Amino acid sequence: MKMFSRLIGLLGVLILLGGCFGKASEETSNTSGNSAPKQTEESSEKDKNTHTSEGEKTDTNESTNTISKEPANSGSEDKSNESNDSNTSDKENKDPLAPYSSEQIEYARVWLQLGANQDIDELNIRHIPVGEPINPNIDNSATYPEGVIQLSGSRLIDGSITYKGNGDGTINVYNAPMRWEAPPPDVDEKTLQEDTEEILNNTKKIYIEPAEGENIIKLINLQKPYSK
């Protein structure tokens, strides 16, 4: 009987111990089960944060690249253009004849120095080619050995200058009239020819002063091609 009672008691103890172990196992299992989703959620949050950070970095890099692609020398180009404009303006201020050609300046200087009348309303420019007769009214006239320029005013009283520039500041001046009169009937052709040859033999070499200022600009503005 005592043995039976002990066995029953021992059995009860084993049952209690089994219950305790089963409860502990369930708690462990539940704890493990709850921990895994939590870790998964934390891992997902970290991945999201990582992707977000990388996306922000990418956007920042693209923005930086966009800015860096803008022309870095645009400012220097603007400064260069401003400098060129300033240099051109300074050059014109220092040299008022800079906007005009060397031919225009030459015509004005020749007339200013040699013109019979400075009070003219226009300065006509005529180009006479080489080989043209000095006196076109006679058949046996001497001819120009070089192309010449003839400057004249709008009136006969203004006079004229016929010359050839030498390119060194000097000119060869031909003492030829602006217009030739019809030859008198009692003068032979030989005499008329000698008159034109005398013009060729008596050309004068003259140095033209490099004049500047308002008088030159005024004469340049009066220049126009010659027309009969």
PDB file of C-alpha atoms in Angstrom:
ATOM      1  CA  MET A   1       0.000   0.000   0.000  1.00  0.00           C
ATOM      2  CA  LYS A   2       2.816   2.397   0.869  1.00  0.00           C
ATOM      3  CA  MET A   3       4.561   1.522  -2.332  1.00  0.00           C
ATOM      4  CA  PHE A   4       1.450   2.293  -4.290  1.00  0.00           C
ATOM      5  CA  SER A   5       1.071   5.664  -2.614  1.00  0.00           C
ATOM      6  CA  ARG A   6       4.682   6.546  -3.391  1.00  0.00           C
ATOM      7  CA  LEU A   7       4.239   5.605  -7.009  1.00  0.00           C
ATOM      8  CA  ILE A   8       1.155   7.794  -7.277  1.00  0.00           C
ATOM      9  CA  GLY A   9       3.052  10.701  -5.662  1.00  0.00           C
ATOM     10  CA  LEU A  10       6.015  10.219  -7.949  1.00  0.00           C
ATOM     11  CA  LEU A  11       3.704  10.085 -10.940  1.00  0.00           C
ATOM     12  CA  GLY A  12       2.103  13.353  -9.854  1.00  0.00           C
ATOM     13  CA  VAL A  13       5.485  15.026  -9.557  1.00  0.00           C
ATOM     14  CA  LEU A  14       6.429  13.861 -13.051  1.00  0.00           C
ATOM     15  CA  ILE A  15       3.139  15.192 -14.418  1.00  0.00           C
ATOM     16  CA  LEU A  16       3.809  18.596 -12.798  1.00  0.00           C
ATOM     17  CA  LEU A  17       7.338  18.670 -14.138  1.00  0.00           C
ATOM     18  CA  GLY A  18       6.091  17.755 -17.629  1.00  0.00           C
ATOM     19  CA  GLY A  19       3.605  20.592 -17.517  1.00  0.00           C
ATOM     20  CA  CYS A  20       6.266  23.092 -16.515  1.00  0.00           C
ATOM     21  CA  PHE A  21       8.605  21.969 -19.301  1.00  0.00           C
ATOM     22  CA  GLY A  22       5.807  22.171 -21.871  1.00  0.00           C
ATOM     23  CA  LYS A  23       4.901  25.733 -20.847  1.00  0.00           C
ATOM     24  CA  ALA A  24       8.537  26.813 -20.957  1.00  0.00           C
ATOM     25  CA  SER A  25       8.924  25.302 -24.432  1.00  0.00           C
ATOM     26  CA  GLU A  26       5.808  27.151 -25.660  1.00  0.00           C
ATOM     27  CA  GLU A  27       7.108  30.478 -24.298  1.00  0.00           C
ATOM     28  CA  THR A  28      10.485  29.895 -25.963  1.00  0.00           C
ATOM     29  CA  SER A  29       8.772  29.058 -29.213  1.00  0.00           C
ATOM     30  CA  ASN A  30       6.540  32.125 -28.987  1.00  0.00           C
ATOM     31  CA  THR A  31       9.464  34.328 -28.157  1.00  0.00           C
ATOM     32  CA  SER A  32      11.435  32.971 -31.117  1.00  0.00           C
ATOM     33  CA  GLY A  33       8.435  33.369 -33.417  1.00  0.00           C
ATOM     34  CA  ASN A  34       7.817  36.975 -32.387  1.00  0.00           C
ATOM     35  CA  SER A  35      11.517  37.857 -32.681  1.00  0.00           C
ATOM     36  CA  ALA A  36      11.859  36.667 -36.276  1.00  0.00           C
ATOM     37  CA  PRO A  37       9.169  38.985 -37.732  1.00  0.00           C
ATOM     38  CA  LYS A  38      10.534  41.844 -35.679  1.00  0.00           C
ATOM     39  CA  GLN A  39      14.003  41.278 -37.074  1.00  0.00           C
ATOM     40  CA  THR A  40      12.533  41.051 -40.567  1.00  0.00           C
ATOM     41  CA  GLU A  41      10.692  44.347 -40.056  1.00  0.00           C
ATOM     42  CA  GLU A  42      13.861  46.013 -38.749  1.00  0.00           C
ATOM     43  CA  SER A  43      15.824  44.636 -41.703  1.00  0.00           C
ATOM     44  CA  SER A  44      13.204  45.961 -44.121  1.00  0.00           C
ATOM     45  CA  GLU A  45      13.311  49.380 -42.482  1.00  0.00           C
ATOM     46  CA  LYS A  46      17.102  49.415 -42.807  1.00  0.00           C
ATOM     47  CA  ASP A  47      16.861  48.446 -46.509  1.00  0.00           C
ATOM     48  CA  LYS A  48      14.326  51.209 -47.093  1.00  0.00           C
ATOM     49  CA  ASN A  49      16.540  53.727 -45.356  1.00  0.00           C
ATOM     50  CA  THR A  50      19.543  52.513 -47.362  1.00  0.00           C
ATOM     51  CA  HIS A  51      17.651  52.830 -50.666  1.00  0.00           C
ATOM     52  CA  THR A  52      16.337  56.230 -49.680  1.00  0.00           C
ATOM     53  CA  SER A  53      19.815  57.412 -48.749  1.00  0.00           C
ATOM     54  CA  GLU A  54      21.257  56.054 -51.999  1.00  0.00           C
ATOM     55  CA  GLY A  55      18.426  57.731 -53.951  1.00  0.00           C
ATOM     56  CA  GLU A  56      19.121  61.028 -52.248  1.00  0.00           C
ATOM     57  CA  LYS A  57      22.815  60.640 -53.033  1.00  0.00           C
ATOM     58  CA  THR A  58      21.996  59.870 -56.675  1.00  0.00           C
ATOM     59  CA  ASP A  59      19.719  62.926 -56.934  1.00  0.00           C
ATOM     60  CA  THR A  60      22.410  65.042 -55.316  1.00  0.00           C
ATOM     61  CA  ASN A  61      25.063  63.717 -57.710  1.00  0.00           C
ATOM     62  CA  GLU A  62      22.795  64.330 -60.722  1.00  0.00           C
ATOM     63  CA  SER A  63      22.115  67.865 -59.515  1.00  0.00           C
ATOM     64  CA  THR A  64      25.831  68.446 -59.035  1.00  0.00           C
ATOM     65  CA  ASN A  65      26.581  67.046 -62.492  1.00  0.00           C
ATOM     66  CA  THR A  66      23.896  69.256 -64.053  1.00  0.00           C
ATOM     67  CA  ILE A  67      25.385  72.319 -62.433  1.00  0.00           C
ATOM     68  CA  SER A  68      28.908  71.323 -63.408  1.00  0.00           C
ATOM     69  CA  LYS A  69      27.814  70.891 -67.050  1.00  0.00           C
ATOM     70  CA  GLU A  70      26.947  74.562 -67.306  1.00  0.00           C
ATOM     71  CA  PRO A  71      29.622  76.482 -69.296  1.00  0.00           C
ATOM     72  CA  ALA A  72      32.351  77.374 -66.874  1.00  0.00           C
ATOM     73  CA  ASN A  73      33.820  79.952 -69.217  1.00  0.00           C
ATOM     74  CA  SER A  74      30.641  81.940 -69.919  1.00  0.00           C
ATOM     75  CA  GLY A  75      31.755  84.605 -67.502  1.00  0.00           C
ATOM     76  CA  SER A  76      35.177  84.872 -69.099  1.00  0.00           C
ATOM     77  CA  GLU A  77      33.594  85.095 -72.589  1.00  0.00           C
ATOM     78  CA  ASP A  78      31.440  87.986 -71.466  1.00  0.00           C
ATOM     79  CA  LYS A  79      34.497  89.683 -69.988  1.00  0.00           C
ATOM     80  CA  SER A  80      36.419  89.038 -73.216  1.00  0.00           C
ATOM     81  CA  ASN A  81      33.645  90.608 -75.330  1.00  0.00           C
ATOM     82  CA  GLU A  82      33.482  93.582 -73.003  1.00  0.00           C
ATOM     83  CA  SER A  83      37.262  93.909 -73.232  1.00  0.00           C
ATOM     84  CA  ASN A  84      37.173  93.809 -77.068  1.00  0.00           C
ATOM     85  CA  ASP A  85      34.419  96.428 -77.194  1.00  0.00           C
ATOM     86  CA  SER A  86      36.380  98.571 -74.765  1.00  0.00           C
ATOM     87  CA  ASN A  87      39.567  98.213 -76.822  1.00  0.00           C
ATOM     88  CA  THR A  88      37.723  99.171 -80.027  1.00  0.00           C
ATOM     89  CA  SER A  89      36.180 102.183 -78.323  1.00  0.00           C
ATOM     90  CA  ASP A  90      39.547 103.219 -76.872  1.00  0.00           C
ATOM     91  CA  LYS A  91      41.201 102.869 -80.285  1.00  0.00           C
ATOM     92  CA  GLU A  92      38.573 105.083 -81.925  1.00  0.00           C
ATOM     93  CA  ASN A  93      38.945 107.647 -79.156  1.00  0.00           C
ATOM     94  CA  LYS A  94      42.728 107.686 -79.547  1.00  0.00           C
ATOM     95  CA  ASP A  95      42.625 107.662 -83.384  1.00  0.00           C
ATOM     96  CA  PRO A  96      39.560 109.462 -84.821  1.00  0.00           C
ATOM     97  CA  LEU A  97      40.566 108.338 -88.337  1.00  0.00           C
ATOM     98  CA  ALA A  98      40.452 104.623 -87.434  1.00  0.00           C
ATOM     99  CA  PRO A  99      36.976 104.057 -88.970  1.00  0.00           C
ATOM    100  CA  TYR A 100      38.119 105.307 -92.406  1.00  0.00           C
ATOM    101  CA  SER A 101      40.137 103.622 -95.145  1.00  0.00           C
ATOM    102  CA  SER A 102      43.665 104.683 -96.075  1.00  0.00           C
ATOM    103  CA  GLU A 103      42.385 105.837 -99.497  1.00  0.00           C
ATOM    104  CA  GLN A 104      39.752 108.112 -97.949  1.00  0.00           C
ATOM    105  CA  ILE A 105      42.351 109.627 -95.636  1.00  0.00           C
ATOM    106  CA  GLU A 106      44.810 110.108 -98.521  1.00  0.00           C
ATOM    107  CA  TYR A 107      42.259 111.943-100.703  1.00  0.00           C
ATOM    108  CA  ALA A 108      41.363 114.276 -97.839  1.00  0.00           C
ATOM    109  CA  ARG A 109      45.003 115.001 -96.965  1.00  0.00           C
ATOM    110  CA  VAL A 110      45.948 115.715-100.577  1.00  0.00           C
ATOM    111  CA  TRP A 111      43.078 118.150-100.995  1.00  0.00           C
ATOM    112  CA  LEU A 112      43.696 119.817 -97.635  1.00  0.00           C
ATOM    113  CA  GLN A 113      47.323 120.483 -98.614  1.00  0.00           C
ATOM    114  CA  LEU A 114      47.014 121.214-102.343  1.00  0.00           C
ATOM    115  CA  GLY A 115      43.373 122.063-103.044  1.00  0.00           C
ATOM    116  CA  ALA A 116      42.815 125.523-104.547  1.00  0.00           C
ATOM    117  CA  ASN A 117      39.539 126.001-102.679  1.00  0.00           C
ATOM    118  CA  GLN A 118      38.898 124.513 -99.243  1.00  0.00           C
ATOM    119  CA  ASP A 119      35.329 125.751 -99.110  1.00  0.00           C
ATOM    120  CA  ILE A 120      33.807 123.007-101.268  1.00  0.00           C
ATOM    121  CA  ASP A 121      30.457 121.262-101.028  1.00  0.00           C
ATOM    122  CA  GLU A 122      31.726 117.923-102.395  1.00  0.00           C
ATOM    123  CA  LEU A 123      35.024 116.220-103.177  1.00  0.00           C
ATOM    124  CA  ASN A 124      34.775 114.161-106.362  1.00  0.00           C
ATOM    125  CA  ILE A 125      37.059 111.144-106.815  1.00  0.00           C
ATOM    126  CA  ARG A 126      37.889 110.070-110.375  1.00  0.00           C
ATOM    127  CA  HIS A 127      40.077 107.059-111.244  1.00  0.00           C
ATOM    128  CA  ILE A 128      41.892 107.454-114.570  1.00  0.00           C
ATOM    129  CA  PRO A 129      43.474 104.177-115.767  1.00  0.00           C
ATOM    130  CA  VAL A 130      46.952 103.801-117.224  1.00  0.00           C
ATOM    131  CA  GLY A 131      47.131 104.522-120.967  1.00  0.00           C
ATOM    132  CA  GLU A 132      44.355 107.120-120.974  1.00  0.00           C
ATOM    133  CA  PRO A 133      45.154 110.246-123.058  1.00  0.00           C
ATOM    134  CA  ILE A 134      46.044 113.305-121.052  1.00  0.00           C
ATOM    135  CA  ASN A 135      44.052 115.453-123.470  1.00  0.00           C
ATOM    136  CA  PRO A 136      41.111 113.391-124.724  1.00  0.00           C
ATOM    137  CA  ASN A 137      40.234 116.087-127.313  1.00  0.00           C
ATOM    138  CA  ILE A 138      43.185 115.317-129.596  1.00  0.00           C
ATOM    139  CA  ASP A 139      44.206 112.130-131.335  1.00  0.00           C
ATOM    140  CA  ASN A 140      47.947 112.318-130.714  1.00  0.00           C
ATOM    141  CA  SER A 141      47.886 113.134-126.990  1.00  0.00           C
ATOM    142  CA  ALA A 142      50.480 111.709-124.636  1.00  0.00           C
ATOM    143  CA  THR A 143      49.045 109.106-122.259  1.00  0.00           C
ATOM    144  CA  TYR A 144      49.297 108.515-118.565  1.00  0.00           C
ATOM    145  CA  PRO A 145      52.093 106.023-117.819  1.00  0.00           C
ATOM    146  CA  GLU A 146      50.325 104.973-114.617  1.00  0.00           C
ATOM    147  CA  GLY A 147      46.849 104.981-113.173  1.00  0.00           C
ATOM    148  CA  VAL A 148      46.084 108.323-111.532  1.00  0.00           C
ATOM    149  CA  ILE A 149      43.529 109.918-109.212  1.00  0.00           C
ATOM    150  CA  GLN A 150      41.823 113.186-110.041  1.00  0.00           C
ATOM    151  CA  LEU A 151      40.247 115.142-107.195  1.00  0.00           C
ATOM    152  CA  SER A 152      37.874 118.017-107.912  1.00  0.00           C
ATOM    153  CA  GLY A 153      35.078 120.087-106.436  1.00  0.00           C
ATOM    154  CA  SER A 154      31.642 120.474-107.931  1.00  0.00           C
ATOM    155  CA  ARG A 155      32.607 123.792-109.643  1.00  0.00           C
ATOM    156  CA  LEU A 156      35.423 124.678-112.029  1.00  0.00           C
ATOM    157  CA  ILE A 157      36.503 127.413-109.642  1.00  0.00           C
ATOM    158  CA  ASP A 158      37.247 124.742-107.025  1.00  0.00           C
ATOM    159  CA  GLY A 159      40.134 123.471-109.158  1.00  0.00           C
ATOM    160  CA  SER A 160      41.423 119.903-109.459  1.00  0.00           C
ATOM    161  CA  ILE A 161      44.430 117.759-108.524  1.00  0.00           C
ATOM    162  CA  THR A 162      45.657 114.890-110.686  1.00  0.00           C
ATOM    163  CA  TYR A 163      48.189 112.634-108.982  1.00  0.00           C
ATOM    164  CA  LYS A 164      49.550 109.175-108.338  1.00  0.00           C
ATOM    165  CA  GLY A 165      50.291 107.993-104.787  1.00  0.00           C
ATOM    166  CA  ASN A 166      53.670 106.358-104.216  1.00  0.00           C
ATOM    167  CA  GLY A 167      52.753 104.545-100.990  1.00  0.00           C
ATOM    168  CA  ASP A 168      55.475 106.278 -98.989  1.00  0.00           C
ATOM    169  CA  GLY A 169      53.726 109.519 -98.095  1.00  0.00           C
ATOM    170  CA  THR A 170      54.632 111.182-101.413  1.00  0.00           C
ATOM    171  CA  ILE A 171      52.629 111.680-104.606  1.00  0.00           C
ATOM    172  CA  ASN A 172      53.463 112.458-108.247  1.00  0.00           C
ATOM    173  CA  VAL A 173      51.392 115.473-109.296  1.00  0.00           C
ATOM    174  CA  TYR A 174      50.435 115.985-112.966  1.00  0.00           C
ATOM    175  CA  ASN A 175      49.636 119.570-113.908  1.00  0.00           C
ATOM    176  CA  ALA A 176      46.660 118.568-116.038  1.00  0.00           C
ATOM    177  CA  PRO A 177      43.498 120.662-116.152  1.00  0.00           C
ATOM    178  CA  MET A 178      40.127 119.348-115.027  1.00  0.00           C
ATOM    179  CA  ARG A 179      38.650 119.945-118.484  1.00  0.00           C
ATOM    180  CA  TRP A 180      40.335 120.512-121.808  1.00  0.00           C
ATOM    181  CA  GLU A 181      38.974 123.112-124.208  1.00  0.00           C
ATOM    182  CA  ALA A 182      38.499 122.292-127.845  1.00  0.00           C
ATOM    183  CA  PRO A 183      41.754 122.998-129.704  1.00  0.00           C
ATOM    184  CA  PRO A 184      41.884 126.292-131.601  1.00  0.00           C
ATOM    185  CA  PRO A 185      41.681 125.810-135.374  1.00  0.00           C
ATOM    186  CA  ASP A 186      44.928 127.662-136.006  1.00  0.00           C
ATOM    187  CA  VAL A 187      47.053 125.447-133.736  1.00  0.00           C
ATOM    188  CA  ASP A 188      48.592 122.385-135.315  1.00  0.00           C
ATOM    189  CA  GLU A 189      48.394 118.922-133.766  1.00  0.00           C
ATOM    190  CA  LYS A 190      52.147 118.814-133.176  1.00  0.00           C
ATOM    191  CA  THR A 191      51.951 121.714-130.742  1.00  0.00           C
ATOM    192  CA  LEU A 192      49.002 120.169-128.906  1.00  0.00           C
ATOM    193  CA  GLN A 193      50.885 116.917-128.525  1.00  0.00           C
ATOM    194  CA  GLU A 194      53.915 118.705-127.128  1.00  0.00           C
ATOM    195  CA  ASP A 195      51.693 120.357-124.518  1.00  0.00           C
ATOM    196  CA  THR A 196      50.610 116.967-123.186  1.00  0.00           C
ATOM    197  CA  GLU A 197      54.162 115.630-123.246  1.00  0.00           C
ATOM    198  CA  GLU A 198      55.296 118.644-121.252  1.00  0.00           C
ATOM    199  CA  ILE A 199      52.806 117.685-118.535  1.00  0.00           C
ATOM    200  CA  LEU A 200      54.429 114.245-118.321  1.00  0.00           C
ATOM    201  CA  ASN A 201      57.930 115.694-118.181  1.00  0.00           C
ATOM    202  CA  ASN A 202      57.082 118.147-115.425  1.00  0.00           C
ATOM    203  CA  THR A 203      55.447 115.995-112.802  1.00  0.00           C
ATOM    204  CA  LYS A 204      56.227 117.013-109.244  1.00  0.00           C
ATOM    205  CA  LYS A 205      56.934 114.711-106.350  1.00  0.00           C
ATOM    206  CA  ILE A 206      55.373 116.156-103.195  1.00  0.00           C
ATOM    207  CA  TYR A 207      55.347 114.911 -99.621  1.00  0.00           C
ATOM    208  CA  ILE A 208      51.859 114.980 -98.094  1.00  0.00           C
ATOM    209  CA  GLU A 209      51.680 115.888 -94.434  1.00  0.00           C
ATOM    210  CA  PRO A 210      49.851 113.283 -92.314  1.00  0.00           C
ATOM    211  CA  ALA A 211      47.187 115.754 -91.199  1.00  0.00           C
ATOM    212  CA  GLU A 212      44.453 114.669 -88.787  1.00  0.00           C
ATOM    213  CA  GLY A 213      41.489 116.201 -87.016  1.00  0.00           C
ATOM    214  CA  GLU A 214      38.126 117.611 -87.955  1.00  0.00           C
ATOM    215  CA  ASN A 215      39.217 119.072 -91.318  1.00  0.00           C
ATOM    216  CA  ILE A 216      40.225 115.630 -92.578  1.00  0.00           C
ATOM    217  CA  ILE A 217      36.996 114.029 -91.355  1.00  0.00           C
ATOM    218  CA  LYS A 218      34.989 116.843 -92.975  1.00  0.00           C
ATOM    219  CA  LEU A 219      36.685 116.248 -96.345  1.00  0.00           C
ATOM    220  CA  ILE A 220      36.164 112.484 -96.027  1.00  0.00           C
ATOM    221  CA  ASN A 221      32.453 113.042 -95.504  1.00  0.00           C
ATOM    222  CA  LEU A 222      32.340 115.199 -98.678  1.00  0.00           C
ATOM    223  CA  GLN A 223      33.862 112.483-100.886  1.00  0.00           C
ATOM    224  CA  LYS A 224      31.835 110.896-103.689  1.00  0.00           C
ATOM    225  CA  PRO A 225      32.597 109.103-106.977  1.00  0.00           C
ATOM    226  CA  TYR A 226      33.064 111.401-109.946  1.00  0.00           C
ATOM    227  CA  SER A 227      30.257 111.556-112.488  1.00  0.00           C
ATOM    228  CA  LYS A 228      30.149 113.649-115.659  1.00  0.00           C
TER     229      LYS A 228
END
